[in-house]
Every structure is written in structure tokens, then in C-alpha cells.
Coordinates of C-alpha atoms in Angstrom, one line a residue:
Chain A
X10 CA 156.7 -46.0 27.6
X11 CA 156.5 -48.9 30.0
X12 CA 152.7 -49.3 29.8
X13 CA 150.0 -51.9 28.9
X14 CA 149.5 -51.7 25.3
X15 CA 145.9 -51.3 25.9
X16 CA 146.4 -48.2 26.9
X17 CA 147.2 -46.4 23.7
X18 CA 144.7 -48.5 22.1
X19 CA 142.0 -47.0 24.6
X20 CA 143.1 -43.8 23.7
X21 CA 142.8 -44.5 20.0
X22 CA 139.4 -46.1 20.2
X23 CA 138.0 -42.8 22.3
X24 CA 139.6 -40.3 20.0
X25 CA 137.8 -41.8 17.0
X26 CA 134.7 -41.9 19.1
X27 CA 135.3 -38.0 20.1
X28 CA 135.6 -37.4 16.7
X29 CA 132.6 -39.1 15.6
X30 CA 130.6 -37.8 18.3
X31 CA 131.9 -34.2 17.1
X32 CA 130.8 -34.6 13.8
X33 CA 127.3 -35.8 14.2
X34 CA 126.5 -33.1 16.6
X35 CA 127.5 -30.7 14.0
X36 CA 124.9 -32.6 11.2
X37 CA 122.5 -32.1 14.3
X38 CA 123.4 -28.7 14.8
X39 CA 121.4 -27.9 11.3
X40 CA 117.9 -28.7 13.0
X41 CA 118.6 -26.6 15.9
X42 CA 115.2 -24.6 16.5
X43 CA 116.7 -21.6 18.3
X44 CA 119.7 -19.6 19.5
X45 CA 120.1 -21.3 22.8
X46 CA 119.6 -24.7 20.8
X47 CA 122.1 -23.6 19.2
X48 CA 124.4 -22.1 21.4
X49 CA 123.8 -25.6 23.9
X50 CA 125.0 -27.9 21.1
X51 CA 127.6 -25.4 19.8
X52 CA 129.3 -25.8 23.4
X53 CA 129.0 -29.3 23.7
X54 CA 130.7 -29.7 19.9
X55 CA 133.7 -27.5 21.5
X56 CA 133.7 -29.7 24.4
X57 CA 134.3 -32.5 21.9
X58 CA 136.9 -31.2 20.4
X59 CA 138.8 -29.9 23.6
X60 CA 138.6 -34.0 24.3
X61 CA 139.5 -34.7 21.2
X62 CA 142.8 -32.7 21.6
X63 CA 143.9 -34.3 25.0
X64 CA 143.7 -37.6 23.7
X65 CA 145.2 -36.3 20.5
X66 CA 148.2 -35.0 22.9
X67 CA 148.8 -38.7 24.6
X68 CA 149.1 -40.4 21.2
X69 CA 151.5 -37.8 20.0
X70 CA 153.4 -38.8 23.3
X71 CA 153.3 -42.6 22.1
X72 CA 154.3 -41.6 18.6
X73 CA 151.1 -42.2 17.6
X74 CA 149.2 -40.3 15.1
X75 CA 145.7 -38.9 15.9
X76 CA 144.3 -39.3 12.4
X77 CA 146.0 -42.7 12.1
X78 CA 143.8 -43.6 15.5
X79 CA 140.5 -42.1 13.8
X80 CA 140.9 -43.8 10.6
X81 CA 141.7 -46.9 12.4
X82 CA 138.4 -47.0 14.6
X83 CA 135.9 -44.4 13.5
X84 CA 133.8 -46.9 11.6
X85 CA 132.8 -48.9 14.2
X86 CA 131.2 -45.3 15.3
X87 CA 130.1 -44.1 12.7
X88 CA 127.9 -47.4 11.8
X89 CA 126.4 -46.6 15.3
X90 CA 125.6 -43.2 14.5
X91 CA 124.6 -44.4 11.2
X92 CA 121.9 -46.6 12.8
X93 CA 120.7 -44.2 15.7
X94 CA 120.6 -40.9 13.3
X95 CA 117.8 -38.5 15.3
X96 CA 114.7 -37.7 13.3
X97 CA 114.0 -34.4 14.8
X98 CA 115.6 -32.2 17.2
X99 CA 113.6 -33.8 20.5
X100 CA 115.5 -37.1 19.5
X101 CA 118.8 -35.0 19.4
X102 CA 118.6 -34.0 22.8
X103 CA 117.4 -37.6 24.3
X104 CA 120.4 -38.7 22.4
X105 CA 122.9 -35.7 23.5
X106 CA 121.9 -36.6 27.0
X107 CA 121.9 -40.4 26.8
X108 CA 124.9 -40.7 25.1
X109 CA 127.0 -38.3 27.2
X110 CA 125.8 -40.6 30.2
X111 CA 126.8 -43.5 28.5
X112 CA 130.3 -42.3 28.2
X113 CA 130.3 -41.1 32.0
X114 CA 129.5 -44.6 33.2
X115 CA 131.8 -46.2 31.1
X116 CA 134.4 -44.0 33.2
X117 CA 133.1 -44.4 36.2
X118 CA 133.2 -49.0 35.8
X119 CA 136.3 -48.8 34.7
X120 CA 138.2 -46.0 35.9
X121 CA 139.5 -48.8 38.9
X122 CA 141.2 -51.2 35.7
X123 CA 143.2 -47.8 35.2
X124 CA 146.6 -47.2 36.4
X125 CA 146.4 -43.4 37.7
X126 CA 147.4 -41.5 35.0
X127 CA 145.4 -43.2 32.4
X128 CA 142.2 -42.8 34.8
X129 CA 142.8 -38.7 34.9
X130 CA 143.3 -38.6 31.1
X131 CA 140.2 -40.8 30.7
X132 CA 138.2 -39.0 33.4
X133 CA 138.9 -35.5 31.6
X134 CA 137.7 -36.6 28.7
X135 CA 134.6 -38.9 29.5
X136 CA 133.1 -37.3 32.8
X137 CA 129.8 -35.9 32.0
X138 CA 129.4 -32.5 30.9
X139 CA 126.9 -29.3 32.3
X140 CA 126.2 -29.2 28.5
X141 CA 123.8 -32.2 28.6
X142 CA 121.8 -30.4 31.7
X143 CA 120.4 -28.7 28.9
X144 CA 119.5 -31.7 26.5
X145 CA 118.0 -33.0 29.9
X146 CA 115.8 -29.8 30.7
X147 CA 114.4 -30.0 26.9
X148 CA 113.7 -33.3 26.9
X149 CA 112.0 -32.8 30.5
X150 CA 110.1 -30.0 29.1
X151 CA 108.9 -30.8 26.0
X152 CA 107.2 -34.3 27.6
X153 CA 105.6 -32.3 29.7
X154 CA 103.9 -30.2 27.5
X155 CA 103.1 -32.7 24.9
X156 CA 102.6 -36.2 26.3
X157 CA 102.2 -37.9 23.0
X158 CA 105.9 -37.5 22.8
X159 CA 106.7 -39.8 25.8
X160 CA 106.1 -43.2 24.4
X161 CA 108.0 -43.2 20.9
X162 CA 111.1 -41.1 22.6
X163 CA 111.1 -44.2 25.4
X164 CA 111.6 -46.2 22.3
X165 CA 114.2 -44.2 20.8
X166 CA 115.9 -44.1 23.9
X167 CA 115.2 -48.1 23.8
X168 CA 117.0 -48.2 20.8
X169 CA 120.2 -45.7 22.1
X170 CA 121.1 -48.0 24.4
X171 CA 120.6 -51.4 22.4
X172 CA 122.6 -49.8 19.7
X173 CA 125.4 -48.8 22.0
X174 CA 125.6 -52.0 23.6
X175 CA 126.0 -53.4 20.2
X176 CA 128.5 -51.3 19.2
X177 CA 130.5 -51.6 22.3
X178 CA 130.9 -55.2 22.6
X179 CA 132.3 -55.0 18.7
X180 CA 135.0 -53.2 19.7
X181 CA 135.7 -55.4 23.3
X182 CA 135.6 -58.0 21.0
X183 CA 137.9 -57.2 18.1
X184 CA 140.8 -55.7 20.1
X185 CA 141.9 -57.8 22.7
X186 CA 144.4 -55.6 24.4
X187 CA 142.1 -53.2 25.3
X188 CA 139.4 -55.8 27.0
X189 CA 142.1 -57.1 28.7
X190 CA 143.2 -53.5 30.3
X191 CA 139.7 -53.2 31.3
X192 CA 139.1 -56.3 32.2
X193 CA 142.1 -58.0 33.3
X194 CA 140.8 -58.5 37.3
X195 CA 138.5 -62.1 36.0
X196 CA 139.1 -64.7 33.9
X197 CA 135.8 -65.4 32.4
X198 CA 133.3 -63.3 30.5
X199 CA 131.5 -62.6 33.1
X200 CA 132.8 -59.3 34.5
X201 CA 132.0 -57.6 30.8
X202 CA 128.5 -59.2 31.2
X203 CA 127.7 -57.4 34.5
X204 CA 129.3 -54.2 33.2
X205 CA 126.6 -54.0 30.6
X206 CA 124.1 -55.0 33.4
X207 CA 125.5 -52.3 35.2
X208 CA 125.2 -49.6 32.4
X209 CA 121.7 -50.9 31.5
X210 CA 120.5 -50.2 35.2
X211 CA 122.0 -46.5 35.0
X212 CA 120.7 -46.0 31.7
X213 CA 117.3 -46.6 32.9
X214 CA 118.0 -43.8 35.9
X215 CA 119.0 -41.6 33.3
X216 CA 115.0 -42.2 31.0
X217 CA 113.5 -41.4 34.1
X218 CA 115.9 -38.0 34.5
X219 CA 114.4 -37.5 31.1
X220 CA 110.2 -37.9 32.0
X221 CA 110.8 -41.3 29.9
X222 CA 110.8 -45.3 30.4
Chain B
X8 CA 128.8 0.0 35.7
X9 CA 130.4 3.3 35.4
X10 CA 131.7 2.9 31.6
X11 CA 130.5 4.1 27.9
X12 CA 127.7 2.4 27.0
X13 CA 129.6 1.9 23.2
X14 CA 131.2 -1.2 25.5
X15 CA 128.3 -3.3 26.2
X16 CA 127.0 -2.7 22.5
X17 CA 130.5 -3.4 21.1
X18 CA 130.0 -6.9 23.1
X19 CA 126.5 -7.0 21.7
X20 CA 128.0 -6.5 18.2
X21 CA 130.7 -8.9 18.5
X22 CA 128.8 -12.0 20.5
X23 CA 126.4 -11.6 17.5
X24 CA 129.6 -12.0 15.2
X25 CA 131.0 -15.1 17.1
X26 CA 127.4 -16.7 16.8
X27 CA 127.2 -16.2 13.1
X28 CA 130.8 -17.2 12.6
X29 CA 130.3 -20.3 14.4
X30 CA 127.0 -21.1 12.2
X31 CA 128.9 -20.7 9.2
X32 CA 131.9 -22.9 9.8
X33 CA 129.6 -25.6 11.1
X34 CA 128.1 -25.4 7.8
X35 CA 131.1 -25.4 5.7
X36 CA 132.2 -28.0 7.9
X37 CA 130.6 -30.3 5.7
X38 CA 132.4 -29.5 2.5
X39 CA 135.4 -30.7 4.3
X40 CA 137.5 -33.3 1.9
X41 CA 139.0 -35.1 4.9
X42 CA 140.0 -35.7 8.4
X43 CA 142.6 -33.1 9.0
X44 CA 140.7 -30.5 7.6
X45 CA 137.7 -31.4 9.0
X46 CA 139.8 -31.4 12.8
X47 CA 141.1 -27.9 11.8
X48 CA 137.9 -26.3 11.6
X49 CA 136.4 -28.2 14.1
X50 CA 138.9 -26.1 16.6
X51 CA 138.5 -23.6 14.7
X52 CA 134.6 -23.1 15.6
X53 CA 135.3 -24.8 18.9
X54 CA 137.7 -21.6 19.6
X55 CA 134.4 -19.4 18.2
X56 CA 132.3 -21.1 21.0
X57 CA 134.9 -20.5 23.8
X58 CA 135.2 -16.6 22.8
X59 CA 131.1 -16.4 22.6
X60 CA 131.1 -17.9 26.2
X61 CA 133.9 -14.9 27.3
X62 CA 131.7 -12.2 25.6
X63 CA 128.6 -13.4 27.4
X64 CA 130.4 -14.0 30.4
X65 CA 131.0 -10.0 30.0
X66 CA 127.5 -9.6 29.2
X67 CA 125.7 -11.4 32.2
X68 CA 127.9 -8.9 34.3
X69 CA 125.8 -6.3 32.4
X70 CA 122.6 -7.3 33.0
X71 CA 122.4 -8.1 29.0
X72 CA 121.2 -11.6 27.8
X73 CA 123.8 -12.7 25.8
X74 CA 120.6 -14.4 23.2
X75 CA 118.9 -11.3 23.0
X76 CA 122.1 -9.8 21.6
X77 CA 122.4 -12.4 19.2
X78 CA 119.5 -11.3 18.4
X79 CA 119.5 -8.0 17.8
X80 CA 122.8 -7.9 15.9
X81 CA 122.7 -10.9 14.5
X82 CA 121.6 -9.8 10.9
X83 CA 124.3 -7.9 9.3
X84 CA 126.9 -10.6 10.0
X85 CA 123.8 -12.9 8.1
X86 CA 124.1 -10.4 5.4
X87 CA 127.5 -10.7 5.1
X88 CA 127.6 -14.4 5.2
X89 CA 125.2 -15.0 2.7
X90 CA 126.5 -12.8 0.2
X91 CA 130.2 -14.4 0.6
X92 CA 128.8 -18.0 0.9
X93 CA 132.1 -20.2 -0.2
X94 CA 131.2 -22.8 -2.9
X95 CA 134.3 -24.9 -2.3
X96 CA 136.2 -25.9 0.5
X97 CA 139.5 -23.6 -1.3
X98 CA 137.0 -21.1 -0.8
X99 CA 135.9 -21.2 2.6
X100 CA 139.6 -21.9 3.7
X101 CA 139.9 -18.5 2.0
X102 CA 137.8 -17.0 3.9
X103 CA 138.3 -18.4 7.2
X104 CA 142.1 -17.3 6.9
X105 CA 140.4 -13.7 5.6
X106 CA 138.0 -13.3 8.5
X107 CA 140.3 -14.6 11.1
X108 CA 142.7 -11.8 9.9
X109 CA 140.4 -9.1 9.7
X110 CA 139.5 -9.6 12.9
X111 CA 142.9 -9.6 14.3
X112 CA 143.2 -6.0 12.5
X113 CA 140.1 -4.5 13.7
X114 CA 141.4 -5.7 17.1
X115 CA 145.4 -4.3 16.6
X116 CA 144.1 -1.0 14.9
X117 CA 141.0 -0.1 17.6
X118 CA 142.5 -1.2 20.8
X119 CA 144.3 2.2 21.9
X120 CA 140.9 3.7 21.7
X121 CA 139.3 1.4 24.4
X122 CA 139.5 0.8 28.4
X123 CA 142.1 -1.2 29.9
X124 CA 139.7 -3.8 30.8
X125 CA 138.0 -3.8 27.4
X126 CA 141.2 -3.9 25.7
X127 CA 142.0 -7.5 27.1
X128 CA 138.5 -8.9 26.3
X129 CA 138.5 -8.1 23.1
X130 CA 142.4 -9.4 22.9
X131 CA 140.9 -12.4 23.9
X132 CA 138.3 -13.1 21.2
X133 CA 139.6 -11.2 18.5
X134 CA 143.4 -12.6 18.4
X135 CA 144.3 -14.2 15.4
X136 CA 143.7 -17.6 16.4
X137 CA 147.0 -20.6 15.1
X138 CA 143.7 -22.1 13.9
X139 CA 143.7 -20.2 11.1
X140 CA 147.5 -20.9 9.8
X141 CA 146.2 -24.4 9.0
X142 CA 143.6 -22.3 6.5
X143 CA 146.8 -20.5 5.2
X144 CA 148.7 -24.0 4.5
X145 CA 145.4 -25.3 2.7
X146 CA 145.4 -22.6 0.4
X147 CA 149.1 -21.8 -0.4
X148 CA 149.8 -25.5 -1.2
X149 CA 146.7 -25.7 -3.3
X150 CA 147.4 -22.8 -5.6
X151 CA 151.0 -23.7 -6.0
X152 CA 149.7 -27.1 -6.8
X153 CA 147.1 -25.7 -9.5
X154 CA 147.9 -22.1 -10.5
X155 CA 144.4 -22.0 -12.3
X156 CA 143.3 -21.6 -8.9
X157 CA 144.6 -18.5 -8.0
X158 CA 142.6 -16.0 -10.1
X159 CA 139.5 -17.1 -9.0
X160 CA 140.5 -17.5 -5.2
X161 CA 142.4 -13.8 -5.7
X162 CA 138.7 -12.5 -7.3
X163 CA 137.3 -14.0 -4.2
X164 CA 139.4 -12.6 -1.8
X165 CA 138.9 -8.9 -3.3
X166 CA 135.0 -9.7 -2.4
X167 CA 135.3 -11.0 1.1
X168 CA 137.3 -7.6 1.7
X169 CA 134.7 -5.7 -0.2
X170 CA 131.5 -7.2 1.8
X171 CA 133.6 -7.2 5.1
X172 CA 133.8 -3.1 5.0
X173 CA 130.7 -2.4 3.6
X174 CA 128.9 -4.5 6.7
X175 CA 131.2 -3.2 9.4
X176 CA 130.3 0.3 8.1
X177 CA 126.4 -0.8 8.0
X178 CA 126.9 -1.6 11.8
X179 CA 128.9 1.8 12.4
X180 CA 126.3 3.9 11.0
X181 CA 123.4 2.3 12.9
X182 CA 125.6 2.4 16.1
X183 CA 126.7 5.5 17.3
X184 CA 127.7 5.0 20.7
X185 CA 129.7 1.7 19.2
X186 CA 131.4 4.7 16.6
X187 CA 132.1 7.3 19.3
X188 CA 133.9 4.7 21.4
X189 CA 136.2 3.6 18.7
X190 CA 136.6 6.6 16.6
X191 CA 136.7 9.2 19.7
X192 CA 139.5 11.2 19.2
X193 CA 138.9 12.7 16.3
X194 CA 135.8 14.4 15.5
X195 CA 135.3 13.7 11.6
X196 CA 135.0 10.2 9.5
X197 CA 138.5 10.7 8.5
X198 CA 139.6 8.3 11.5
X199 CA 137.1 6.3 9.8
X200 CA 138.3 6.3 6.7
X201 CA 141.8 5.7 7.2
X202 CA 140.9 2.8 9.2
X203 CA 139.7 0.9 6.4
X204 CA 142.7 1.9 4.6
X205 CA 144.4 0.5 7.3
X206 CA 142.5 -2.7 6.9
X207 CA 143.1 -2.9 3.1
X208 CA 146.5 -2.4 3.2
X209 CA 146.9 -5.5 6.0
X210 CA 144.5 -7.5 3.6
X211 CA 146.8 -7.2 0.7
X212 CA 149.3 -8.5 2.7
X213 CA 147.5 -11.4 3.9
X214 CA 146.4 -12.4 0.3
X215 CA 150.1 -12.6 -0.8
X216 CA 150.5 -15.5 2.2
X217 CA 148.0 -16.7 0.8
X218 CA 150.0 -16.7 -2.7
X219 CA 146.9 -14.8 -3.8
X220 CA 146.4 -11.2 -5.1

């Protein structure tokens, strides 16, 4: 395919990430306190793994294969999962919701960087999903109810988005091809500075969604 | 709705499957050894999830809350999962393989008896799924690797059969209007009766895929 190499790399990194997203919600899954808990997090697993089986169905098309790409970049995700693991089930769902938003801003900066087809595939798999509405409605719910909840779930949230950051720039920063892709309109370092800005300023929209910050 | 009320409790009964099916392989989901077998049954509970959304889609159009059916049927499939709770992951590929195929029986063997309409829901959610061949690979290369394997894995196939018609007949018993609807044209427990034979006969079958039995 005559195509930027980033673009298969993108699709690698994001594969991995599905699949480490899909497995931690599973390990979450076990502290579910109720059927629709259940059910909620049950969907957004499937959701996951319909993702995880588009991207899987580009890098089959570049002769790529899928486990190849999520042995190749699934530690970088797992080290952030590793650090951000929830504590309870309320932590879950700030993360469930926070980290789905995450992904649909990282679309919605970059999708312009994207020729058109990439920017479909990506948009399928990173737009955010109705099955965080109800990680938002618990979160809402619960902070209403029990006050005492609302400063150390700021914190966690706090601590999402530092983490995430992190973890983000890691990647930006050890493969090259992909930064360019999404990148390639400046020179300078300062077009992935204002991204994170950018993110940073929705993320704090998103606490406030939440009855948090 | 002008239909036999053994169709909304046959969705009951079989929503309140999916739910406990989908608990159970996120569970086993962590005996998974690696990345392709943890991928095959994350579709293969992500293809649970998107036949419990079909059932309660059917539900909702009957004024029944798809949680409260959980809820109420939700026990015997417990039952049956805890006393065939798989101790390895040759065990729980058994079983998923198993369980995927007796569904697919009760399916072929009970559709004459239903409603057009019926018929293609419970097509839908009860066809084997292609999931499950990667369940049938797992074992049959495993036991032709290590032939020690397959009395033990034959011994454990007999019980998943063995709990799998005692539970469906629990469920029979208590429902009637569930029994009438399946087993209406004939007016003793014969129909019954040779419908597990039925079953048995297709299971034996199925364990010698499996290079079991």
C-alpha cells in the first residue's frame, strides 16, 4: 500500500491499547456490584473487542499480524494500567468514563493529520461510546449521595489524566513515524505541547460531567 | 402481544443464560495462557453480550425488564456453572466448545415447534458461533500433543453433558408454559425424553471433534 508508514504503526499502537483496555475492564468486571453494573461494563468489553477486530482487519490487509502488533506495544499500556488500577468500583467508572473521553479527543485533534480512510477506521474505533453515559450517570449519582466521595475521586481523576499524559508522550516519543503522521503540519515541538493543553482543557469538562474537579 | 406467553419466558430463560455465560467466560478469561486465546474468548463473550442485547431488545418490546429476568432465572444456569467450574484452561476450552454446541442443538432440535418470528431470534443467539472452533482447535491439538489428556478431558465432557440435562430439565419442570411451547405436539414426556436423546447423541459426536470420548 502506498501509505505513510505511520499509518500501520497507528493502527498497531491502538490495537494493543484495545486490547489492554479489554482486558482490564474484564479484571474490573469482578467488583461489579450489580446486574446492570454488570451488564454496562459487559457491553463496553464487547465494544472493545468489535474495535479490536477492525483494527485487527487493516493490519491483516498490511500483512501484519494482530498479535505481532499487541506484543509489540501492549506494555507501554499495560504499565499505565498497572499504575492507575481502580480501588473500588466508583474508581472503575470515573476511569471507564475518563478514559473513553480520552480516546475520543485524541480522534477528534487528530483526525485532520489523517488522510480519509485512516480518519474513518480511526473514528470507528475511538469515537466515544453510549456505554460510558452509564459510567457518567454512576459517578454523577453516587457524589451526590455521598459527598465525601468527591474530593479523593477528583484526585483519582487527577491522577488518570497525569498518567495518560505520561504514557502517551512515551509512545510519541519512541516511534517516530507515528508522531510524524500526526504531527507532520509543524516543525517544532510545539504542536504536541498544545495537543496535551488541548486534552487537559477537555479533560477538565469531562470532571465536571462527573460532579468532580 | 397476541402470542404464548412460553415466548417471553423462553427469553426470560435464555437472557438469564447469556448473562451467566458471559460471567463465566470473563472469569475463565483469566486462566487464559496467552494472547490468542485470550482474543478468542474475548469474542467469544463479546458475541454473548451482543445476543443478551438482541434478547432484551425482544424483551423491552414486552414490557419485561431485561434485569429482572436475569434475575429471576438467573440461578439454575449459577447452579450449573458452579458445579462444572473448569480448573484448567483445557477444561474451560472444553466446555466452551460443549456449551456452544449444546446450544446450537437445543436451537436445531426446538425450532419447528416455535413461531416464525421466534424462530429467527432464537437463530440469532443460539447459532453455533465460529467462535467456538477456535475452542475445538485448542483442544484437539492439545490431546494429540499429550494423550494423558484425553481421559480426564473425556471424564469431563461426560459431566458437562450430565449437569447440562439435569439443569435444563430443573428449568422445564418449573416452567410450564416454557414446556408447552416447545414440547406441544405431543401430549406426554416422551417428546421430552427423546429430546435429550437427541442431544446425547449430537454430544457424542462433538466429543469425537474434540478427539475426546
Amino acid at each position: 500500500m502506498d501509505e505513510s508508514p505511520g499509518i500501520a504503526k497507528l493502527y498497531s499502537v491502538l490495537i494493543a491499547g484495545e486490547y489492554a483496555a479489554h482486558s482490564r475492564l474484564i479484571t474490573e468486571l469482578g467488583m461489579a456490584p450489580d446486574v446492570d453494573s454488570r451488564i454496562a461494563m459487559g457491553r463496553l468489553a464487547a465494544s472493545e473487542m468489535n474495535h479490536f477486530d477492525e483494527l485487527a482487519a487493516e493490519l491483516v490487509k498490511r500483512d501484519i499480524d494482530p498479535v505481532a502488533a499487541v506484543l509489540r506495544y501492549v506494555d507501554v499500556f499495560d504499565r499505565y494500567h498497572g499504575t492507575t488500577n481502580p480501588k473500588t468500583w466508583d474508581e472503575a467508572m470515573v476511569k471507564a468514563y475518563v478514559g473513553d473521553g480520552l480516546a475520543a479527543d485524541f480522534y477528534r485533534e487528530l483526525a485532520g493529520a489523517l488522510p480519509a480512510d485512516a480518519r474513518d477506521v480511526v473514528s470507528t474505533v475511538m469515537a466515544e461510546t453510549g456505554n460510558s453515559q452509564f459510567a457518567r450517570d454512576w459517578v454523577r449519582s453516587r457524589v451526590a449521595a455521598d459527598p465525601a466521595l468527591r474530593w479523593p475521586l477528583t484526585l483519582w481523576g487527577r491522577r488518570l489524566l497525569g498518567e495518560a499524559i505520561t504514557h502517551a508522550q512515551w509512545v510519541l516519543a519512541a516511534e517516530e513515524d507515528v508522531t510524524d503522521l500526526l504531527f507532520s503540519s509543524t516543525t517544532d515541538l510545539a504542536a504536541v505541547s498544545r495537543f496535551f493543553d488541548t486534552v487537559t482543557e477537555l479533560h477538565a469538562q469531562r470532571m465536571a460531567d462527573l460532579g468532580l474537579g
